[in-house]
Amino acid sequence: MMRLLLRTTYFLFLLFLLVPGNSCGQSTRQSFLLEKNWRFFQGEVVHGESVALDDKAWKKVTVPHDWAIFGPFDRSHDLQDVAVAQNGEKKATVKTGRTGGLPYVGVGWYRTKFDIPQFNPFNKRVVLKFDGAMSEARVYVNGKEACFWPYGYNAFHCDVTELLHPDGMNNTVAVRLENKAQSSRWYPGAGLYRNVHVIVTEKIHVPVWGTYITTPFVSDSLASVKLETSLKNADGKLVRMVTAILDAAGQVVAQKENQQKLNYGKPFVQNLEVLNPALWSPEHPNLYRASTQVFVDGKLTDSFETRFGIREVRIIADRGFMLNGKIRKFQGVCNHHDLGPLGAAINVSALRYQLELLKDMGCDAIRTAHNMPAPELVALCDELGFMLMIEPFDEWDIAKCKNGYHRFFADWAERDMVNMIRHFRNNPAVVMWSIGNEVPTQCSAEGYKVASFLQDICHREDPSRPVTCGMDQVSCVLENGFASLLDVPGLNYRAHRYEEAYARLPQNLVLGSETASTVSSRGVYKFPVLKKGDMLYSDHQSSSYDMEYCSWSNLPDEDFALAEDHHWTMGQFVWTGFDYLGEPSPYDTDAWPNHSSMFGIIDLASIPKDRYYLYRSLWNRNEHTLHILPHWTWPERVGKETPVFVYTDYPSAELFINGKSQGIQRKSKASLQERYRLMWMNTVYEPGEVKVVAYDESGKPVAEKIIRTAGKPFRIEMDAVHDSISADGRALAYIRVKAVDKAGNLCPRAAELIQFDVVGDGTFKALANGDPTNLEAFHKPQMHLFNGQLTLIVQAGEKSGKIQIKAKCKGLKEGVLTVQTVNSKTF
């Protein structure tokens, strides 16, 4: 016992010495962001990399930065005259708004300076790491090219040690980016839209993404942890490695010291045991840290920390996906990378807010469609409990877009895959790799060879996770062997062919890798209520009765039933969790001003649509759901049939209009819609009150919900999602803005122009109202309400205090709100 206590004390002492900034120890590595004081110029610059270039007239920006999100919106931006093959189109037509109607095409230059104090090129290494740069990035340091990386979604890094000034000071970094026309089929963003890091290490060091942690054995009582650590410049050296595993409370739960001579570039392997491990799952996202110190010739040369989770992932024929020994079906969504009015520029507050909304809905998984995610998203999924399917490509060697990734596939696909896998293979949230989405290669005679090439890379770099691919051409992939070779066959839509695929494929299971594509506009309801695909209206909106979909897709009810009725289905990833910029189906063919999607369960302003509550009624098993639609303010529909739907987890409910019962509806299997929705199709509109009373299995009333006809808009109401935010200069507050009547009822048809004043210890950031046809700029402090609502985003400053917000509108009582900014060290 005393020996164990002494060893534990030794490890804790080592950890204490190596805490960055500890006066008793010397840090062996340094990492910092290149965030502020960048200069940006949109357009080509001859010798833009030159140290002598005077860039004082360039715009001063903070990175992450998306140059295109500031607009303006315009029909002419990236018009594409194409036939969308994956949608079954045979004839080319003009696609408006396909990439969001924003000016992302062109060249942009970024420049800044950085210092490395006490730099010694003989025993130090300096790396620049880019989490993403859109796109075709050429990086220069002190006028010389450091590296080139074409794919805008992937992280990459380059050693710039030899390019720095001898004293390490006043180094100029310049980055040239270029987005070509027709290089995307959604809004990709533009610029240095993710973080840029400087990493300084000793000559012998753990390289970027140099650790790989697996858990070969997992049980409730014991977990084995295997840590493989790569080292740079250590071949032939005798290396001693000291590792401690710490739990969430910072307690050492395992420790190991090993020594070996490194040769042939092989990693240093350590095996540790954790007793009574706290397993990672969406319900319990428990995390650990492996803290490692590297000694060479008795000298500490590097200290490195890797966060990980202990969990077991398995795929079982006829049963599907197993996490920690239990079968579960994915309740997932697909998401593009843009953050609505913030564009592609990454922000942790915005990501967290999105994930909080999805969590409340009962979502437990995300597919990063169709590109590598930001590391901040992956880290948040680790912390909040979301399983991730990470996907790199929307096209391989055969083009979807004229200037798409196919131009680089042959030379860069393996490098991109390796970066992606090594970047995220330690994150417990990541449970599956996808190698592509609806690639045309799936129907080529030798397409299976390309799929095999990519899957083999995944198996080589990370044999611990299964591999899938989103396939939409079911006939092709069942016939040519493409689907058979994958660990997990993923079908995009084609719900009517699931049973056929199950019967014909050797894996004996099917994953809904992309589902639904139901379309709706928040607060918009169309009459009569019909179940139909590709519905078009003069106002360019879609109905929020959730009965409309695209020609290739279906309603959510079909996917719910497939998951419930067949043990071999693995669940689904809905297209999409959030609306995103671009792909305004079904208004994509010469249908300006539409320029954002309508697929989202949540709109572009991060306001849930009615469909959110349909998913919540099935997916959130911890809280009850009771939601009524449509709104009840229809002066033009007095005496007309106006169906009422209720989304609830309760089995039955009774509807009352102005106190008169409209009858009890019970869920049944008479139709798919009746199985998951309660519907009163023949109710007649009269102004007043709509009340629904929900009943439990025994027929006992257990909950009720009331909506009322709204009067004239009277005042502006503002509600902050969080009353306080961190005073770190980055944190965002999301504020829901509504027009309400004197009684506080939402005015669901209000469209007034609201103007905002933001003062104090923060600034105005952006506005969005969720209207897919709205051309108002996100970054100007005024916008019209869409169906009574919009979202205001404000950003904290760097000191504690208050952000004071006023919302004004002619004829309405102004809204006033205060958001606290709290010192980030105590937040």
PDB file of C-alpha atoms in Angstrom, residues 12 22 27 41 129 194 270 315 343 353 361 364 429 443 471 596 654 661 708 784:
ATOM      1  CA  LEU A  12       1.049  13.794  -9.174  1.00  0.00           C
ATOM      2  CA  ASN A  22       3.953  26.631 -13.197  1.00  0.00           C
ATOM      3  CA  SER A  27       6.955  23.904 -20.100  1.00  0.00           C
ATOM      4  CA  PHE A  41      -7.900  41.788 -48.753  1.00  0.00           C
ATOM      5  CA  LYS A 129      -1.860  24.225 -37.835  1.00  0.00           C
ATOM      6  CA  ARG A 194     -11.591  28.017 -38.511  1.00  0.00           C
ATOM      7  CA  GLN A 270       1.747   1.564 -23.300  1.00  0.00           C
ATOM      8  CA  ILE A 315     -21.722  -3.900 -35.308  1.00  0.00           C
ATOM      9  CA  GLY A 343     -21.713  31.824 -41.851  1.00  0.00           C
ATOM     10  CA  TYR A 353     -26.536  26.325 -28.604  1.00  0.00           C
ATOM     11  CA  MET A 361     -35.256  17.090 -29.006  1.00  0.00           C
ATOM     12  CA  ASP A 364     -28.146  11.494 -29.867  1.00  0.00           C
ATOM     13  CA  ALA A 429     -18.068  10.648 -29.709  1.00  0.00           C
ATOM     14  CA  CYS A 443     -22.534   3.320 -60.201  1.00  0.00           C
ATOM     15  CA  MET A 471     -25.610   5.538 -51.045  1.00  0.00           C
ATOM     16  CA  SER A 596     -31.413  28.684 -47.904  1.00  0.00           C
ATOM     17  CA  GLU A 654     -58.977  15.472 -26.741  1.00  0.00           C
ATOM     18  CA  SER A 661     -64.945  19.079 -27.735  1.00  0.00           C
ATOM     19  CA  ARG A 708     -55.242  31.555 -28.501  1.00  0.00           C
ATOM     20  CA  HIS A 784     -38.196  42.203 -40.398  1.00  0.00           C
TER      21      HIS A 784
END
